[in-house]
C-alpha atoms as one frame of an Amber mdcrd trajectory, in Angstrom:
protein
  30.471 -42.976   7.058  27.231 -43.875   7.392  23.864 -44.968   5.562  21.990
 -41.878   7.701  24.918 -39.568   6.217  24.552 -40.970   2.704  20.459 -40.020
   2.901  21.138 -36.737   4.277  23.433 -35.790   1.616  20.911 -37.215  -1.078
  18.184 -35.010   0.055  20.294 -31.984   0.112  21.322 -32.770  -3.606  17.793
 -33.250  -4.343  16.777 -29.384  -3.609  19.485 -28.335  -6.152  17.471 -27.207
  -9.186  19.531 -29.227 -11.784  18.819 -32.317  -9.510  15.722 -31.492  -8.939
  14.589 -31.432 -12.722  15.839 -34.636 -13.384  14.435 -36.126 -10.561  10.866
 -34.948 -11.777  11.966 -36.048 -15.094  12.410 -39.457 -13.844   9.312 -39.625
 -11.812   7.184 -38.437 -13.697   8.286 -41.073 -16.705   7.681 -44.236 -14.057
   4.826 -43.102 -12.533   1.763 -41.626 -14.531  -1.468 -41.546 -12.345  -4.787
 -41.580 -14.435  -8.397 -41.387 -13.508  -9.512 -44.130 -15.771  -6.869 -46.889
 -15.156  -4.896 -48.194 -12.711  -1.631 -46.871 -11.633  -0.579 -50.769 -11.946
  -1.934 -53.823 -12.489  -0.602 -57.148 -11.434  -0.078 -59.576 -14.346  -0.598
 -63.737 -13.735  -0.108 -64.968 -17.083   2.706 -66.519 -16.994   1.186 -68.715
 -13.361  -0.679 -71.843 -13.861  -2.976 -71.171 -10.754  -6.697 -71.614 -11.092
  -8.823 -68.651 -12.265 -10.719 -67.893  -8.355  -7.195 -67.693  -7.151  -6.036
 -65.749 -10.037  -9.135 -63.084  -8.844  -7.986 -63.187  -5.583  -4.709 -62.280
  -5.896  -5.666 -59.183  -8.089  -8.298 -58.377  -5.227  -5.460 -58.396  -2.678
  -2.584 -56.687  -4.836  -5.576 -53.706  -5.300  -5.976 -53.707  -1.644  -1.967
 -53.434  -1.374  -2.598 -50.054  -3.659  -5.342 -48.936  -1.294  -2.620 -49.347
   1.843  -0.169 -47.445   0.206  -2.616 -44.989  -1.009  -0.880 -44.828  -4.546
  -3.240 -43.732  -6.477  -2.551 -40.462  -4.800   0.760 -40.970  -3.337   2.556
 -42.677  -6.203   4.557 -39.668  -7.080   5.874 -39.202  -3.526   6.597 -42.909
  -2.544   8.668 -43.446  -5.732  10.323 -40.110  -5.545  11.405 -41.023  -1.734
  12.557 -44.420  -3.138  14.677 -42.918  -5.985  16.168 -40.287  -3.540  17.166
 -41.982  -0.855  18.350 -45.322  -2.475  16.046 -47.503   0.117  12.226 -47.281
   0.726  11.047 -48.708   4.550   7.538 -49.763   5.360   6.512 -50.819   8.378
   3.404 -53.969   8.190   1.004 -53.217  11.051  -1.144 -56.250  11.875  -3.665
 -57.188  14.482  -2.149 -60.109  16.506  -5.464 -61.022  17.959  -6.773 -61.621
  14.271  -4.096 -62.218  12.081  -6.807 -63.833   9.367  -7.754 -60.308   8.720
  -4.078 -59.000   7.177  -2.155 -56.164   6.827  -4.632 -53.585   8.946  -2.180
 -50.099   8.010   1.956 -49.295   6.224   3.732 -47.193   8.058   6.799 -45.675
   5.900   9.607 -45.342   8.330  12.787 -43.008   7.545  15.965 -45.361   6.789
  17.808 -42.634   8.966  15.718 -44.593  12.135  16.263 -47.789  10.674  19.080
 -50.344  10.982  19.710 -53.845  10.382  21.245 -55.874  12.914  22.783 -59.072
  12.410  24.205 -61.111  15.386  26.871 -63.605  14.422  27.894 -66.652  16.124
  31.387 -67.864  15.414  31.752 -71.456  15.040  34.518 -73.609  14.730  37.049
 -73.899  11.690  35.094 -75.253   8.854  36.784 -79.712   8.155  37.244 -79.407
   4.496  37.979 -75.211   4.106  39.652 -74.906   7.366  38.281 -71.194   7.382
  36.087 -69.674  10.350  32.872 -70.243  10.058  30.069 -67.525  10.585  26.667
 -68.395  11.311  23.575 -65.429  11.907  22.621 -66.324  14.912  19.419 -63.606
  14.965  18.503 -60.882  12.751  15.760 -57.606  13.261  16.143 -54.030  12.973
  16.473 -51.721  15.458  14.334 -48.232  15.605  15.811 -44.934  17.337  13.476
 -41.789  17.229  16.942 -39.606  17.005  18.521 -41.870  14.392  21.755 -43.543
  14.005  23.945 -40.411  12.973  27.465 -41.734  13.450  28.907 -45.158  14.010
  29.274 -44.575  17.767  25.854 -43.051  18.527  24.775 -45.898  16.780  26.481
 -48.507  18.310  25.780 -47.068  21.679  21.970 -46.916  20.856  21.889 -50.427
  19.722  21.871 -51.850  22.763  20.130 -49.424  25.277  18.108 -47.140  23.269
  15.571 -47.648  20.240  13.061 -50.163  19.870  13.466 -53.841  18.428  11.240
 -54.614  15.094  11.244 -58.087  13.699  12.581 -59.114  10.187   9.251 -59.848
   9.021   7.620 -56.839  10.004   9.592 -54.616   7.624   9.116 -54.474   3.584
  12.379 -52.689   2.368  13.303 -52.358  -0.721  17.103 -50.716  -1.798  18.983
 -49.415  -5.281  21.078 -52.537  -5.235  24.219 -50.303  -5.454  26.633 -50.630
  -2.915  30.472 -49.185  -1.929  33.397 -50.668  -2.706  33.586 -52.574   0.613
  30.042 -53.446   0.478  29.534 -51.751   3.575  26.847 -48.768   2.409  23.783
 -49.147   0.274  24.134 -46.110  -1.928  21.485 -44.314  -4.296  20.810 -43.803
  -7.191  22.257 -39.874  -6.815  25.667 -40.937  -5.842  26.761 -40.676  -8.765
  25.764 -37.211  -9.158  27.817 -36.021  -6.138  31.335 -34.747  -7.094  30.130
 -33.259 -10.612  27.362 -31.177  -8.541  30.479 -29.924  -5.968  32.837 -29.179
  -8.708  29.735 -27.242 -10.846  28.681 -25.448  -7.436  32.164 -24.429  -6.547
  32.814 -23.292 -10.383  29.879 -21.058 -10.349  30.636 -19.629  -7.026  34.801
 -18.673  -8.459  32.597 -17.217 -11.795  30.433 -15.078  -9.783  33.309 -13.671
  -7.219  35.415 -13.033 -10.528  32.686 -11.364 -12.508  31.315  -9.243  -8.975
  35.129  -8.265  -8.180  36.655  -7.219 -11.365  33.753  -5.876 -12.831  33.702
  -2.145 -11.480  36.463   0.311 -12.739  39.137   1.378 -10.392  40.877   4.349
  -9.198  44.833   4.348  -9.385  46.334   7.111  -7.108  49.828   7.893  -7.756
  51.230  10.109  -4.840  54.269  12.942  -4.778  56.049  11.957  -2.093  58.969
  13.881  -2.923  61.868  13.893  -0.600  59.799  12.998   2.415  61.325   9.846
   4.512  59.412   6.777   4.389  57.667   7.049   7.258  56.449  10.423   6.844
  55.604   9.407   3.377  53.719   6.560   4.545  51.203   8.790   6.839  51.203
  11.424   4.082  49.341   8.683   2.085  46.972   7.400   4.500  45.575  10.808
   5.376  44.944  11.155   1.569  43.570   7.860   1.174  40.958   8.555   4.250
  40.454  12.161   2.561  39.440  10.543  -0.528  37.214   7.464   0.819  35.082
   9.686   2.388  31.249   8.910   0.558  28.125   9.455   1.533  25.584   6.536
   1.665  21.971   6.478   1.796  19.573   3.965   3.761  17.058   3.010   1.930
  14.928   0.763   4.832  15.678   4.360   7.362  15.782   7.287   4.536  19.069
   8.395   6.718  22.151   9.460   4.834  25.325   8.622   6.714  29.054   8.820
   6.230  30.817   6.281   5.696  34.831   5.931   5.762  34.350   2.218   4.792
  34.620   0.788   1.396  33.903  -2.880   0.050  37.086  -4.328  -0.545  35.852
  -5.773  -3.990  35.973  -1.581  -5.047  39.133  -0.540  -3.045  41.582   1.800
  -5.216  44.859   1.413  -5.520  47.262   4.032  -3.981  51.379   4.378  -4.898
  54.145   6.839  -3.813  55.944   8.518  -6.393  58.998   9.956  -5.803  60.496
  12.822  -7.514  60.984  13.233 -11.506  58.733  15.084 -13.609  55.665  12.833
 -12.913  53.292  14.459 -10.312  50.325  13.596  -8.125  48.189  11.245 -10.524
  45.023   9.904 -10.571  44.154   6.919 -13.226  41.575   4.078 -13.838  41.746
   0.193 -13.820  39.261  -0.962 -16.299  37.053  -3.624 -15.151  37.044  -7.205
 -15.783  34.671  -8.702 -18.439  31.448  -9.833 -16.956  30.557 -12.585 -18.949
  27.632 -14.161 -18.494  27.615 -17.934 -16.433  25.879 -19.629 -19.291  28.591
 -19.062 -21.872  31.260 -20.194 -19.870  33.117 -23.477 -21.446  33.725 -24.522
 -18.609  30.566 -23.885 -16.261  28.744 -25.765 -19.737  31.589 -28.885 -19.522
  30.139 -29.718 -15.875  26.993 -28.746 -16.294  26.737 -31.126 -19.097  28.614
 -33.604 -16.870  26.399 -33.499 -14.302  23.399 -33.821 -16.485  25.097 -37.159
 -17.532  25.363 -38.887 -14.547  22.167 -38.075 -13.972  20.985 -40.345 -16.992
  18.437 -37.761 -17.923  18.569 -37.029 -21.746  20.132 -33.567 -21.924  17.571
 -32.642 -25.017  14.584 -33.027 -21.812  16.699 -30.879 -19.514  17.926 -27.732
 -21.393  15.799 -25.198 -22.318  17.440 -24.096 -24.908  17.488 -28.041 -26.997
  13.805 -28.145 -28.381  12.694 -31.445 -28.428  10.133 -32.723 -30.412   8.279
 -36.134 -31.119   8.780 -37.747 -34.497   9.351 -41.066 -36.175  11.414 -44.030
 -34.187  14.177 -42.773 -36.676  14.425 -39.682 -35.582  14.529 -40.487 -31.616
  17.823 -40.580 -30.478  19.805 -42.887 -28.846  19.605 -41.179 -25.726  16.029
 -41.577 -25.174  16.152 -45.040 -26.233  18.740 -45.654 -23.116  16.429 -43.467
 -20.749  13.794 -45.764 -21.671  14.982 -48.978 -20.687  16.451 -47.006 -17.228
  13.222 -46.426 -16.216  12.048 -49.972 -16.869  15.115 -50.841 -14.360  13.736
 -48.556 -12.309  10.340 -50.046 -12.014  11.120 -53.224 -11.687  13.737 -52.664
  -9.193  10.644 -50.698  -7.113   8.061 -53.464  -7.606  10.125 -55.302  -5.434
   7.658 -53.379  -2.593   4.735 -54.731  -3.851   6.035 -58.486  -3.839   6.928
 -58.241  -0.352   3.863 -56.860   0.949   1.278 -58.995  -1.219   2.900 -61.925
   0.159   2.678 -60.852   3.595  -0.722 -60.511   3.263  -1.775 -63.854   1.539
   0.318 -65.495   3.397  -1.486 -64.066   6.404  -5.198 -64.574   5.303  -4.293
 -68.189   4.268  -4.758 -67.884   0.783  -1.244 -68.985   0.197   1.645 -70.922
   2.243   4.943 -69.603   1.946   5.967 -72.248  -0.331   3.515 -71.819  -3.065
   3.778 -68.330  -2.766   7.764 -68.741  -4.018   7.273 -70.572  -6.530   5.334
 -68.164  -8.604   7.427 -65.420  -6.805   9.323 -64.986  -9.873   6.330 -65.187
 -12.168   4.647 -62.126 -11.053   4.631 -58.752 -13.399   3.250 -55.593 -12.941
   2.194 -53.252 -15.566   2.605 -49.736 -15.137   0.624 -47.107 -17.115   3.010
 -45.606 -19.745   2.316 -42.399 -21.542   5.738 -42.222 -23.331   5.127 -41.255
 -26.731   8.017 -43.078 -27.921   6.859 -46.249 -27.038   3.474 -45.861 -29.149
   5.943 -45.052 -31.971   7.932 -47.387 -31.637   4.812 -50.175 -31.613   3.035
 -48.325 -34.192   6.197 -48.145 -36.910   7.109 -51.857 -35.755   3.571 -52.806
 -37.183   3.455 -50.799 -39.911   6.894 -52.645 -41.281   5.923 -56.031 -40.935
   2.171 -55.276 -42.526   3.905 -53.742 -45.133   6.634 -56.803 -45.377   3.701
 -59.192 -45.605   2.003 -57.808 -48.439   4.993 -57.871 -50.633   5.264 -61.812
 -49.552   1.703 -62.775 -49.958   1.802 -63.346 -53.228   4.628 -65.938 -52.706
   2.738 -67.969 -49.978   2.035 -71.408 -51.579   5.084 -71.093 -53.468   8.410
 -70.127 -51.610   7.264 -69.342 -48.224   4.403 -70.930 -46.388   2.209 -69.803
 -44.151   3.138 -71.037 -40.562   6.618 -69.830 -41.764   4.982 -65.868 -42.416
   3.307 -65.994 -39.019   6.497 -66.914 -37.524   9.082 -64.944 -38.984   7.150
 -62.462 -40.664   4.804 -60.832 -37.930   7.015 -62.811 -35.114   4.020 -64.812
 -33.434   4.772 -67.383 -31.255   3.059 -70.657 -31.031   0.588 -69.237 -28.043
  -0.637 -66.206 -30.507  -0.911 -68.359 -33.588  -3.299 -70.772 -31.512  -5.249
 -67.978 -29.625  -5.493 -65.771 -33.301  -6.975 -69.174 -34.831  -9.790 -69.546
 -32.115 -10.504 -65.843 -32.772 -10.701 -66.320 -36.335 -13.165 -69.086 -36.246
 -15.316 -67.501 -33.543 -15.634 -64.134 -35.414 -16.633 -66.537 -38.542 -19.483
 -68.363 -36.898 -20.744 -64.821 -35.657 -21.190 -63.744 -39.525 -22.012 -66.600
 -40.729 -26.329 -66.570 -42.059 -28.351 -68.298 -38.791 -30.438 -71.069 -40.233
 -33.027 -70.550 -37.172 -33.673 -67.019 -39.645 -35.314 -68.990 -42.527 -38.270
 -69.837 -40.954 -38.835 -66.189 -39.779 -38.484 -65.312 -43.586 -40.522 -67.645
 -44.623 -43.348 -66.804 -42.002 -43.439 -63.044 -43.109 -44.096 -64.505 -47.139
 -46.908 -66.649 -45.187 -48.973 -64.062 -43.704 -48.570 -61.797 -46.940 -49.538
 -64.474 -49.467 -52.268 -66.948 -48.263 -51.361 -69.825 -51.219 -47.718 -69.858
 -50.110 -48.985 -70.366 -46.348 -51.062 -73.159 -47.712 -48.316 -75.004 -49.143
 -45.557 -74.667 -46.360 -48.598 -76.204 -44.131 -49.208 -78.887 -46.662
């Protein structure tokens, strides 16, 4: 019913080991921490500021890093932010010197966190004639105990909790919502009805295979002519005859008897009236206790659980080996899982826009108006260590340097050599321009220096007095 709820439930699905795995999975692909380089780097290519502003924006997006502590805490803050759908931060300032920035980011739990929006109602719109709505104030509101249910929340709205400004939050959410766009949900919602129905599965499996597994006693009683009644007690007092069973306590040492029996082992007892059949005693044989793996259908939701998790099954069962090889030979799935984490990441830098404007907006380095228009300019590189991505460059290379020797020899004559660059080795007008400087720089550095004749021609001086004679004459 609620967003609270909704987080609750995520983090309980999040300690199951199957969700668990692919959670680490995913984490571990977006976020790689190394010693050497940075976590991520803020790319300003595509801006047209100057290059001192340029520098400073770097310097303040690495002091963003040092707020968040990401270097350290990377793993953490993205795994809370995949998790629970919705990542809070709370933007401490000094108000007596707000030159100085962000001074501390507090994460706050979105369970303690809600969005209030007052609405003012206006008057029927002339051209529509519809209602018309106008947000008359927004902020969030922050309760210690949480907003648990609609009512507790509602009621601690107005009394209880303390009121935080729009601006003084960073928040960041999946972008998924429910069907009434009421609830932000996560990225594990998905996951929540195939992880019931494998959980409940497994639980009938193991009461089946626990229950029918030991061998039973069938007791088939001469009643004879005795009347029903008397038959009745004739077979309880043999049943409580027959259950009695000594047990041994292995925490005391004691051995105790026992008249009790688990009802997964209780025998089976029958009258029998009469004939030539007698007093009997027979067995039940036990169920088949096969094992949970190589159930069909424990492997059917397994395996559909896996998928909504959109974790390639090959990187989450043991049993699948997986190994690198040519772009060929990767499969599709890995290919998808790729470009999901590059959703992922750019759905999570969304954090680091909102606080790195906050902060130059607050040391003056940039007005709010500037600052959105190279809003949507701004990239961040993440450090990638996924294998299939070097590949992938690496074979993408090796094609188009072998594509361009078999059409160098036709350059001049069918294909020229602006049209090679471009559709050959796909370089764009930029590259073509920037790869011509570098070509003509790295020529003038090997090119001979004429300032190196004079020192050759000095060393023949001083061993050979007549040639020293004439360069002076």
């Amino acid at each position: 019913k609620t967003e609270s709820e909704l987080v609750t439930k995520y983090r309980g699905m999040a300690m199951q080991p199957e969700i668990s795995q692919a959670v680490d999975e995913i984490v571990n692909e977006s976020i790689n921490i190394d010693v050497d380089d940075e976590v991520v780097e803020l790319i300003l290519d595509d801006t047209d500021l100057p290059d001192k502003v340029k520098d400073k924006l770097t310097e303040e997006f690495k002091h963003v890093l040092r707020l968040l502590d990401f270097s350290h805490a990377g793993y953490d803050i993205y795994s809370k932010f995949y998790v629970d759908g919705r990542l809070n931060y709370h933007v401490i300032i000094d108000n007596d010197n707000i030159k100085e920035g962000i001074k501390e980011l507090r994460y706050v739990d979105p369970r303690k966190l809600k969005l209030i929006r007052e609405v003012e109602k206006r008057d029927k719109d002339k051209h529509s004639g519809l209602p018309v709505k106008k947000v008359k104030a927004e902020y969030y509101m922050y309760s210690e105990n949480g907003f648990g249910s609609e009512a507790k929340s509602s009621s601690m709205s107005g009394t209880q909790g303390f009121k935080i400004s729009k601006d003084s939050i960073a928040r960041i959410t999946s972008g998924q919502m429910s069907e009434n766009n009421a609830l932000v949900l996560g990225y594990l919602h998905g996951a929540i009805k195939p992880l019931n129905q494998l959980r409940m599965l497994e639980d009938a499996t193991i009461i089946y295979t626990l229950t029918r597994a030991p061998e039973r006693r069938v007791f088939y009683i001469d009643v004879g002519n005795l009347p029903k009644s008397k038959a009745e007690q004739y077979i309880r007092d043999m049943m409580v005859r027959h259950k009695n069973k000594l047990q041994y306590n292995s925490s005391t040492g004691e051995i105790s008897d026992s008249r009790k029996m688990m009802t997964m082992t209780e025998d089976f007892w029958f009258p029998r009236r009469g004939g030539e059949r007698t007093t009997e005693v027979d067995t039940m044989a036990g169920g088949s206790a096969a094992g949970l793996s190589g159930d069909e259908n424990l492997q059917y939701f397994q395996r559909k659980l896996f998928k909504s998790l959109k974790v390639p099954l090959s990187r989450l069962e043991p049993e699948t080996m997986y190994s690198f090889g040519r772009v060929s030979e990767i499969t599709r799935d890995e290919m998808k899982f790729g470009k999901f984490i590059k959703r992922q990441r750019s759905r999570f830098s969304g954090i680091f826009t909102q606080i790195l404007e906050k902060q130059l907006i607050l040391k003056g380095i940039m007005t709010p108006e500037e600052f959105a228009e190279i809003k949507n300019l701004l990239r961040y590189d993440f450090i990638s260590d996924n294998y299939f991505d070097e590949l992938k460059e690496a074979e993408i290379n090796r094609e188009r340097l072998t594509t361009l020797r078999e059409v160098e020899e036709h350059i001049g004559t069918y294909y020229s050599r602006d049209w090679v660059r471009k559709n050959v080795l796909r370089m764009s007008e930029d590259d073509i321009k920037e790869m011509e400087k570098e070509i003509a720089a790295e020529a003038e550095n090997e090119a001979p220096d004429d300032d190196d004749a004079p020192d050759d021609m000095e060393t023949q001086s001083n061993s050979s007095p007549t040639n020293s004679k004439e360069i002076n004459g």
